[in-house]
Amino acid sequence: MSVQGVGDPVDRSRTVREVGERRLIGELTRAAAGAGTSDGGSAPDIVIGSGDDAAVIDTAGPTVISTDTAVQGRHFRFDWSDARTVGARAVIQASADIAAMGARTTGIVVSIACPSSTTVGTVLELNAGIVEATHGIGARVLGGDLVAADQVVLGVTAVGALDGGDPIVVGGARPGDVLAVTGHALGSSAAGLALLIDAQARGTDDLLRAHPGPLAAYRLPAPDLGQGPIAARAGAHAMTDISDGLVEELITMATASGVRLEVRADHVPAGPGVAAAAAALGVDPRSWVLAGGEDHELLAAFPAGAVPAEWTAIGHVAAGSGVWIDGHPIGELHGWGSFDS
Amino acid sequence: MSVQGVGDPVDRSRTVREVGERRLIGELTRAAAGAGTSDGGSAPDIVIGSGDDAAVIDTAGPTVISTDTAVQGRHFRFDWSDARTVGARAVIQASADIAAMGARTTGIVVSIACPSSTTVGTVLELNAGIVEATHGIGARVLGGDLVAADQVVLGVTAVGALDGGDPIVVGGARPGDVLAVTGHALGSSAAGLALLIDAQARGTDDLLRAHPGPLAAYRLPAPDLGQGPIAARAGAHAMTDISDGLVEELITMATASGVRLEVRADHVPAGPGVAAAAAALGVDPRSWVLAGGEDHELLAAFPAGAVPAEWTAIGHVAAGSGVWIDGHPIGELHGWGSFDS
């Protein structure tokens, strides 16, 4: 990381090449340190924030860490999402992995690679989204890096604290456990993406405008990541976030735990507007709800009777292996497991 | 981060697209967890290693964190360095920031973005370099991400422990302190880069073959990062790593500390072969030694009498402001400050 003082505000219409990476890093550091927080960006567990060689954060107990990378053209498009939302989404994705361990995200470091022809405004908006989302989950931006590249590549590494709890692995599900998920959002991101693809193919955004809920969920999922620590305190045996679709995560949990997972499809809480969007596009909504990725809600296995109030039970854990939905092993189902979000 | 089992070894000549990102992540996770370490990759302070949603590392006291990004074509070229060396270099760069705080790197997480046409062999070599360098400094690979992009973008986030010491900021230099640097390497990386550029321009590698030292240093700097904690225990008042060239780091330290830094150019320990390479190319070696970047040696300000044995004194700290070299403020020097590594 670099250290740089700042001078006058930067003209947002100029490019990264014109302004220089070092000066812009100074702007980003200033934004990370203070903007948008009621306490000026200070927090009792940050010893040294962004601006030195490295940051120092002091939370008692083990550190949980995960990294996520979002690539322009593959994970996001600036004609489908604005820069601020792209930045915020990257934070939510990395922090969902922290929540899935039962931890609270305390800080993030960010790497922004972008063409030197990118406007300063775009970089500042990306950063503003990163800072807003980070502050929104009670964490702080600890530092970052800005480099030139052929396309925008956004890397977010999140660190978190367990606050005395044990980390919840994906492989701890036990027969007799209840399977449950957070939120009422599954399938939303996949539905929003399908609406965007449909609008592009047909050259009209009529369905997009008619179904704003899934579109907003695609642009910025809003899982309640505080449910990760709540699940840990409730005694969850296994947990993961639903980034690759519910079925994929169930397969991972079943394999890692050495158990069979049985789910009732009609118990899975679909996102608002998913059924209507599916009807409009003439597709089976279950392909989104069961196999659509990027919603970042949490999936956990709880001892019977221990499911927290905010979670929805969707099935249970049995002896054996594999994933069964509505009484059928998923190998007999077609299409859901191969949905590519 | 993803979780994936592994099956048969992957054909290294196949591409990432052919093998699939998820399968390759499984291979990378396996390599990170075990290969190349005498203890099978286990370490007492790693609670959960790579393979779950996030890793958990337990070191007493505050966590130091920094991130660095290396972009193909800008920070490295595969015709100038092999993939293994590119991976190792990214780890050294991120870990040098941790050392510059007086900390010991305990773990890294890595993000590999690459074209889907990249061979599996290249990705595995990148990863092998990352794992080797990480183990070489006594740390562990905690996890990572693999995504498709138009060019290779390598992101390394390093975390470290202070082991009871205070973090050493860049802005703590005090009048009367002695300025010192680690190693005998300054200018080496810049000299190696200049030799590569010369060889490309002239279409012959005669000088490259005659000056292997700088070339090796460009490909993989080898700072003794253990000197960071040694400096902290010796009572260093300020420290940073020399990533942007000595003069730039001196300016940063002088500005952040509110002091004047005075350096004797002939006291600065140049890398072996730097003078000879400069003579061969007909340039002033001081442009590399004073302004060349990417050597990642450490610069620190110590109380008089407290400079550790392995460090070389290059000057002292005085009241005032700015950076003076051989009795002249650097504003009067030409060329050194604008060297672009």
Short mmCIF file of N, CA and C in Angstrom, two decimals, chain A residues 31-145:
data_model
loop_
_atom_site.label_atom_id
_atom_site.label_comp_id
_atom_site.label_asym_id
_atom_site.label_seq_id
_atom_site.Cartn_x
_atom_site.Cartn_y
_atom_site.Cartn_z
N ALA A 31 -11.11 9.16 1.91
CA ALA A 31 -12.52 8.75 1.94
C ALA A 31 -12.72 7.58 2.89
N ALA A 32 -11.78 6.64 2.87
CA ALA A 32 -11.91 5.46 3.73
C ALA A 32 -11.79 5.85 5.20
N ALA A 33 -10.97 6.85 5.47
CA ALA A 33 -10.70 7.20 6.87
C ALA A 33 -11.86 7.94 7.51
N GLY A 34 -12.63 8.68 6.70
CA GLY A 34 -13.59 9.54 7.38
C GLY A 34 -14.98 9.61 6.80
N ALA A 35 -15.11 9.67 5.51
CA ALA A 35 -16.40 10.03 4.91
C ALA A 35 -17.51 9.08 5.29
N GLY A 36 -18.64 9.64 5.60
CA GLY A 36 -19.86 8.86 5.74
C GLY A 36 -20.04 8.17 7.07
N THR A 37 -19.15 8.39 8.01
CA THR A 37 -19.33 7.74 9.30
C THR A 37 -19.60 8.78 10.37
N SER A 38 -20.48 8.42 11.28
CA SER A 38 -20.85 9.36 12.33
C SER A 38 -19.69 9.61 13.27
N ASP A 39 -18.79 8.63 13.37
CA ASP A 39 -17.67 8.80 14.31
C ASP A 39 -16.38 9.18 13.59
N GLY A 40 -16.51 9.64 12.35
CA GLY A 40 -15.32 10.06 11.62
C GLY A 40 -14.45 8.90 11.19
N GLY A 41 -14.98 7.70 11.23
CA GLY A 41 -14.22 6.55 10.76
C GLY A 41 -13.37 5.89 11.82
N SER A 42 -13.31 6.47 12.98
CA SER A 42 -12.52 5.83 14.03
C SER A 42 -13.33 4.69 14.63
N ALA A 43 -12.64 3.73 15.16
CA ALA A 43 -13.30 2.61 15.80
C ALA A 43 -12.32 2.08 16.83
N PRO A 44 -12.82 1.64 17.98
CA PRO A 44 -11.91 1.29 19.06
C PRO A 44 -10.97 0.15 18.73
N ASP A 45 -11.35 -0.74 17.77
CA ASP A 45 -10.48 -1.87 17.51
C ASP A 45 -9.51 -1.64 16.36
N ILE A 46 -9.48 -0.43 15.80
CA ILE A 46 -8.49 -0.13 14.77
C ILE A 46 -7.35 0.66 15.39
N VAL A 47 -6.17 0.06 15.40
CA VAL A 47 -5.00 0.71 15.99
C VAL A 47 -4.41 1.69 14.99
N ILE A 48 -4.23 1.23 13.76
CA ILE A 48 -3.72 2.07 12.68
C ILE A 48 -4.58 1.81 11.45
N GLY A 49 -5.19 2.86 10.91
CA GLY A 49 -6.04 2.70 9.74
C GLY A 49 -5.24 2.83 8.46
N SER A 50 -5.96 3.02 7.34
CA SER A 50 -5.28 3.07 6.05
C SER A 50 -4.37 4.29 5.98
N GLY A 51 -3.29 4.19 5.22
CA GLY A 51 -2.37 5.30 5.04
C GLY A 51 -0.93 4.97 5.39
N ASP A 52 -0.69 3.93 6.18
CA ASP A 52 0.67 3.51 6.47
C ASP A 52 0.99 2.29 5.59
N ASP A 53 2.13 1.63 5.83
CA ASP A 53 2.45 0.45 5.03
C ASP A 53 1.36 -0.61 5.15
N ALA A 54 0.84 -0.76 6.36
CA ALA A 54 -0.19 -1.75 6.62
C ALA A 54 -1.08 -1.21 7.73
N ALA A 55 -2.27 -1.77 7.86
CA ALA A 55 -3.17 -1.38 8.94
C ALA A 55 -3.01 -2.34 10.10
N VAL A 56 -3.43 -1.90 11.27
CA VAL A 56 -3.36 -2.75 12.46
C VAL A 56 -4.74 -2.71 13.12
N ILE A 57 -5.30 -3.90 13.32
CA ILE A 57 -6.63 -3.99 13.92
C ILE A 57 -6.53 -4.93 15.11
N ASP A 58 -7.15 -4.53 16.20
CA ASP A 58 -7.00 -5.28 17.44
C ASP A 58 -8.34 -5.79 17.92
N THR A 59 -8.65 -7.04 17.60
CA THR A 59 -9.84 -7.66 18.12
C THR A 59 -9.40 -8.89 18.90
N ALA A 60 -9.98 -9.06 20.05
CA ALA A 60 -9.60 -10.20 20.88
C ALA A 60 -9.94 -11.49 20.14
N GLY A 61 -9.08 -12.49 20.28
CA GLY A 61 -9.37 -13.80 19.73
C GLY A 61 -8.96 -13.97 18.28
N PRO A 62 -9.32 -15.10 17.68
CA PRO A 62 -8.87 -15.44 16.33
C PRO A 62 -9.39 -14.46 15.28
N THR A 63 -8.65 -14.38 14.17
CA THR A 63 -9.04 -13.56 13.03
C THR A 63 -9.58 -14.47 11.92
N VAL A 64 -10.76 -14.11 11.40
CA VAL A 64 -11.35 -14.83 10.28
C VAL A 64 -11.06 -14.02 9.02
N ILE A 65 -10.66 -14.68 7.92
CA ILE A 65 -10.25 -13.94 6.73
C ILE A 65 -10.72 -14.65 5.47
N SER A 66 -11.18 -13.85 4.51
CA SER A 66 -11.61 -14.41 3.22
C SER A 66 -11.44 -13.36 2.14
N THR A 67 -11.22 -13.78 0.91
CA THR A 67 -11.03 -12.84 -0.19
C THR A 67 -11.96 -13.18 -1.34
N ASP A 68 -12.41 -12.16 -2.05
CA ASP A 68 -13.32 -12.34 -3.18
C ASP A 68 -12.94 -11.35 -4.27
N THR A 69 -13.08 -11.75 -5.52
CA THR A 69 -12.66 -10.93 -6.64
C THR A 69 -13.81 -10.79 -7.62
N ALA A 70 -14.07 -9.56 -8.06
CA ALA A 70 -15.14 -9.29 -9.04
C ALA A 70 -14.51 -8.67 -10.28
N VAL A 71 -14.78 -9.26 -11.44
CA VAL A 71 -14.17 -8.84 -12.69
C VAL A 71 -15.22 -8.23 -13.62
N GLN A 72 -14.89 -7.04 -14.14
CA GLN A 72 -15.78 -6.36 -15.09
C GLN A 72 -16.04 -7.25 -16.30
N GLY A 73 -17.29 -7.32 -16.71
CA GLY A 73 -17.64 -8.11 -17.88
C GLY A 73 -17.98 -9.54 -17.52
N ARG A 74 -17.51 -9.97 -16.35
CA ARG A 74 -17.83 -11.33 -15.92
C ARG A 74 -18.74 -11.34 -14.69
N HIS A 75 -18.37 -10.55 -13.69
CA HIS A 75 -19.17 -10.49 -12.47
C HIS A 75 -20.04 -9.24 -12.39
N PHE A 76 -19.71 -8.24 -13.19
CA PHE A 76 -20.54 -7.03 -13.23
C PHE A 76 -20.32 -6.31 -14.55
N ARG A 77 -21.30 -5.47 -14.91
CA ARG A 77 -21.20 -4.61 -16.09
C ARG A 77 -21.66 -3.23 -15.67
N PHE A 78 -20.91 -2.21 -16.10
CA PHE A 78 -21.27 -0.85 -15.69
C PHE A 78 -22.53 -0.35 -16.40
N ASP A 79 -23.00 -1.06 -17.45
CA ASP A 79 -24.28 -0.68 -18.03
C ASP A 79 -25.43 -1.38 -17.32
N TRP A 80 -25.12 -2.30 -16.41
CA TRP A 80 -26.16 -2.98 -15.64
C TRP A 80 -26.18 -2.52 -14.18
N SER A 81 -25.07 -2.02 -13.68
CA SER A 81 -25.00 -1.55 -12.29
C SER A 81 -24.12 -0.31 -12.27
N ASP A 82 -24.42 0.65 -11.40
CA ASP A 82 -23.53 1.80 -11.30
C ASP A 82 -22.32 1.44 -10.43
N ALA A 83 -21.29 2.26 -10.51
CA ALA A 83 -20.02 1.93 -9.86
C ALA A 83 -20.18 1.80 -8.35
N ARG A 84 -21.02 2.66 -7.77
CA ARG A 84 -21.20 2.62 -6.32
C ARG A 84 -21.78 1.26 -5.89
N THR A 85 -22.73 0.76 -6.66
CA THR A 85 -23.35 -0.53 -6.33
C THR A 85 -22.36 -1.68 -6.54
N VAL A 86 -21.55 -1.58 -7.58
CA VAL A 86 -20.53 -2.60 -7.83
C VAL A 86 -19.57 -2.69 -6.63
N GLY A 87 -19.16 -1.54 -6.11
CA GLY A 87 -18.27 -1.54 -4.95
C GLY A 87 -18.93 -2.14 -3.73
N ALA A 88 -20.17 -1.74 -3.49
CA ALA A 88 -20.89 -2.25 -2.31
C ALA A 88 -21.08 -3.77 -2.40
N ARG A 89 -21.40 -4.25 -3.61
CA ARG A 89 -21.65 -5.68 -3.79
C ARG A 89 -20.40 -6.50 -3.47
N ALA A 90 -19.24 -5.99 -3.85
CA ALA A 90 -17.99 -6.73 -3.58
C ALA A 90 -17.76 -6.88 -2.08
N VAL A 91 -18.14 -5.86 -1.33
CA VAL A 91 -17.99 -5.94 0.13
C VAL A 91 -18.94 -6.97 0.72
N ILE A 92 -20.20 -6.95 0.26
CA ILE A 92 -21.19 -7.90 0.77
C ILE A 92 -20.74 -9.34 0.47
N GLN A 93 -20.21 -9.56 -0.74
CA GLN A 93 -19.79 -10.92 -1.11
C GLN A 93 -18.66 -11.43 -0.20
N ALA A 94 -17.67 -10.58 0.04
CA ALA A 94 -16.56 -11.03 0.90
C ALA A 94 -17.02 -11.19 2.35
N SER A 95 -17.87 -10.29 2.80
CA SER A 95 -18.31 -10.33 4.20
C SER A 95 -19.26 -11.49 4.46
N ALA A 96 -19.97 -11.94 3.42
CA ALA A 96 -20.86 -13.10 3.61
C ALA A 96 -20.05 -14.33 3.98
N ASP A 97 -18.83 -14.45 3.46
CA ASP A 97 -17.97 -15.58 3.82
C ASP A 97 -17.55 -15.50 5.29
N ILE A 98 -17.35 -14.28 5.77
CA ILE A 98 -17.01 -14.09 7.19
C ILE A 98 -18.21 -14.46 8.06
N ALA A 99 -19.39 -13.98 7.67
CA ALA A 99 -20.62 -14.29 8.42
C ALA A 99 -20.86 -15.80 8.45
N ALA A 100 -20.52 -16.47 7.35
CA ALA A 100 -20.77 -17.92 7.25
C ALA A 100 -19.91 -18.72 8.22
N MET A 101 -18.88 -18.10 8.79
CA MET A 101 -18.09 -18.76 9.83
C MET A 101 -18.64 -18.43 11.22
N GLY A 102 -19.69 -17.63 11.28
CA GLY A 102 -20.23 -17.19 12.56
C GLY A 102 -19.56 -15.94 13.08
N ALA A 103 -18.86 -15.25 12.20
CA ALA A 103 -18.06 -14.11 12.63
C ALA A 103 -18.66 -12.78 12.18
N ARG A 104 -18.18 -11.72 12.78
CA ARG A 104 -18.56 -10.34 12.50
C ARG A 104 -17.40 -9.72 11.73
N THR A 105 -17.70 -9.14 10.54
CA THR A 105 -16.65 -8.48 9.77
C THR A 105 -16.21 -7.21 10.49
N THR A 106 -14.89 -7.10 10.72
CA THR A 106 -14.36 -5.92 11.41
C THR A 106 -13.68 -4.95 10.45
N GLY A 107 -13.11 -5.48 9.37
CA GLY A 107 -12.41 -4.60 8.44
C GLY A 107 -12.27 -5.23 7.07
N ILE A 108 -12.02 -4.39 6.08
CA ILE A 108 -11.73 -4.90 4.74
C ILE A 108 -10.53 -4.14 4.16
N VAL A 109 -9.80 -4.82 3.31
CA VAL A 109 -8.82 -4.14 2.46
C VAL A 109 -9.25 -4.39 1.02
N VAL A 110 -8.99 -3.40 0.17
CA VAL A 110 -9.53 -3.46 -1.19
C VAL A 110 -8.43 -3.23 -2.20
N SER A 111 -8.50 -3.94 -3.30
CA SER A 111 -7.62 -3.72 -4.44
C SER A 111 -8.48 -3.32 -5.63
N ILE A 112 -8.20 -2.15 -6.18
CA ILE A 112 -8.92 -1.69 -7.37
C ILE A 112 -7.93 -1.66 -8.54
N ALA A 113 -8.13 -2.56 -9.51
CA ALA A 113 -7.37 -2.50 -10.75
C ALA A 113 -8.32 -1.94 -11.81
N CYS A 114 -7.85 -0.97 -12.61
CA CYS A 114 -8.73 -0.38 -13.62
C CYS A 114 -7.90 0.20 -14.75
N PRO A 115 -8.51 0.32 -15.94
CA PRO A 115 -7.81 0.99 -17.03
C PRO A 115 -7.44 2.42 -16.62
N SER A 116 -6.29 2.88 -17.08
CA SER A 116 -5.89 4.24 -16.71
C SER A 116 -6.77 5.28 -17.39
N SER A 117 -7.62 4.85 -18.31
CA SER A 117 -8.58 5.76 -18.94
C SER A 117 -9.87 5.89 -18.12
N THR A 118 -9.97 5.15 -17.02
CA THR A 118 -11.14 5.23 -16.15
C THR A 118 -11.20 6.64 -15.54
N THR A 119 -12.42 7.19 -15.44
CA THR A 119 -12.51 8.51 -14.84
C THR A 119 -12.33 8.42 -13.32
N VAL A 120 -11.82 9.50 -12.78
CA VAL A 120 -11.69 9.61 -11.33
C VAL A 120 -13.05 9.41 -10.67
N GLY A 121 -14.09 9.94 -11.31
CA GLY A 121 -15.43 9.81 -10.75
C GLY A 121 -15.84 8.36 -10.57
N THR A 122 -15.52 7.52 -11.56
CA THR A 122 -15.87 6.10 -11.45
C THR A 122 -15.12 5.45 -10.29
N VAL A 123 -13.84 5.75 -10.16
CA VAL A 123 -13.05 5.16 -9.06
C VAL A 123 -13.58 5.64 -7.71
N LEU A 124 -13.90 6.94 -7.62
CA LEU A 124 -14.41 7.46 -6.34
C LEU A 124 -15.78 6.87 -6.02
N GLU A 125 -16.60 6.62 -7.05
CA GLU A 125 -17.91 6.00 -6.80
C GLU A 125 -17.76 4.54 -6.37
N LEU A 126 -16.86 3.81 -7.03
CA LEU A 126 -16.56 2.44 -6.59
C LEU A 126 -16.17 2.46 -5.11
N ASN A 127 -15.24 3.37 -4.79
CA ASN A 127 -14.74 3.45 -3.42
C ASN A 127 -15.85 3.87 -2.45
N ALA A 128 -16.71 4.80 -2.89
CA ALA A 128 -17.80 5.23 -2.02
C ALA A 128 -18.72 4.07 -1.69
N GLY A 129 -18.99 3.23 -2.70
CA GLY A 129 -19.83 2.05 -2.45
C GLY A 129 -19.16 1.09 -1.49
N ILE A 130 -17.86 0.92 -1.65
CA ILE A 130 -17.09 0.05 -0.75
C ILE A 130 -17.14 0.59 0.68
N VAL A 131 -16.91 1.88 0.82
CA VAL A 131 -16.89 2.48 2.15
C VAL A 131 -18.29 2.41 2.79
N GLU A 132 -19.32 2.77 2.02
CA GLU A 132 -20.69 2.75 2.55
C GLU A 132 -21.09 1.36 3.02
N ALA A 133 -20.85 0.37 2.17
CA ALA A 133 -21.25 -1.00 2.52
C ALA A 133 -20.45 -1.49 3.72
N THR A 134 -19.18 -1.14 3.78
CA THR A 134 -18.34 -1.57 4.89
C THR A 134 -18.83 -0.95 6.20
N HIS A 135 -19.11 0.36 6.16
CA HIS A 135 -19.63 1.01 7.36
C HIS A 135 -21.02 0.47 7.71
N GLY A 136 -21.78 0.10 6.67
CA GLY A 136 -23.13 -0.40 6.88
C GLY A 136 -23.17 -1.70 7.66
N ILE A 137 -22.11 -2.49 7.57
CA ILE A 137 -22.06 -3.73 8.36
C ILE A 137 -21.21 -3.57 9.60
N GLY A 138 -20.91 -2.31 9.95
CA GLY A 138 -20.19 -2.05 11.20
C GLY A 138 -18.70 -2.27 11.12
N ALA A 139 -18.15 -2.31 9.92
CA ALA A 139 -16.72 -2.54 9.74
C ALA A 139 -16.04 -1.29 9.20
N ARG A 140 -14.73 -1.36 8.99
CA ARG A 140 -13.97 -0.22 8.51
C ARG A 140 -13.07 -0.63 7.35
N VAL A 141 -12.85 0.31 6.43
CA VAL A 141 -11.89 0.09 5.35
C VAL A 141 -10.48 0.33 5.91
N LEU A 142 -9.64 -0.69 5.86
CA LEU A 142 -8.33 -0.63 6.51
C LEU A 142 -7.21 -0.23 5.56
N GLY A 143 -7.47 -0.30 4.27
CA GLY A 143 -6.41 0.05 3.33
C GLY A 143 -6.73 -0.46 1.95
N GLY A 144 -5.82 -0.20 1.02
CA GLY A 144 -6.09 -0.65 -0.32
C GLY A 144 -4.97 -0.36 -1.28
N ASP A 145 -5.23 -0.73 -2.51
CA ASP A 145 -4.24 -0.61 -3.57
C ASP A 145 -4.98 -0.20 -4.83
#
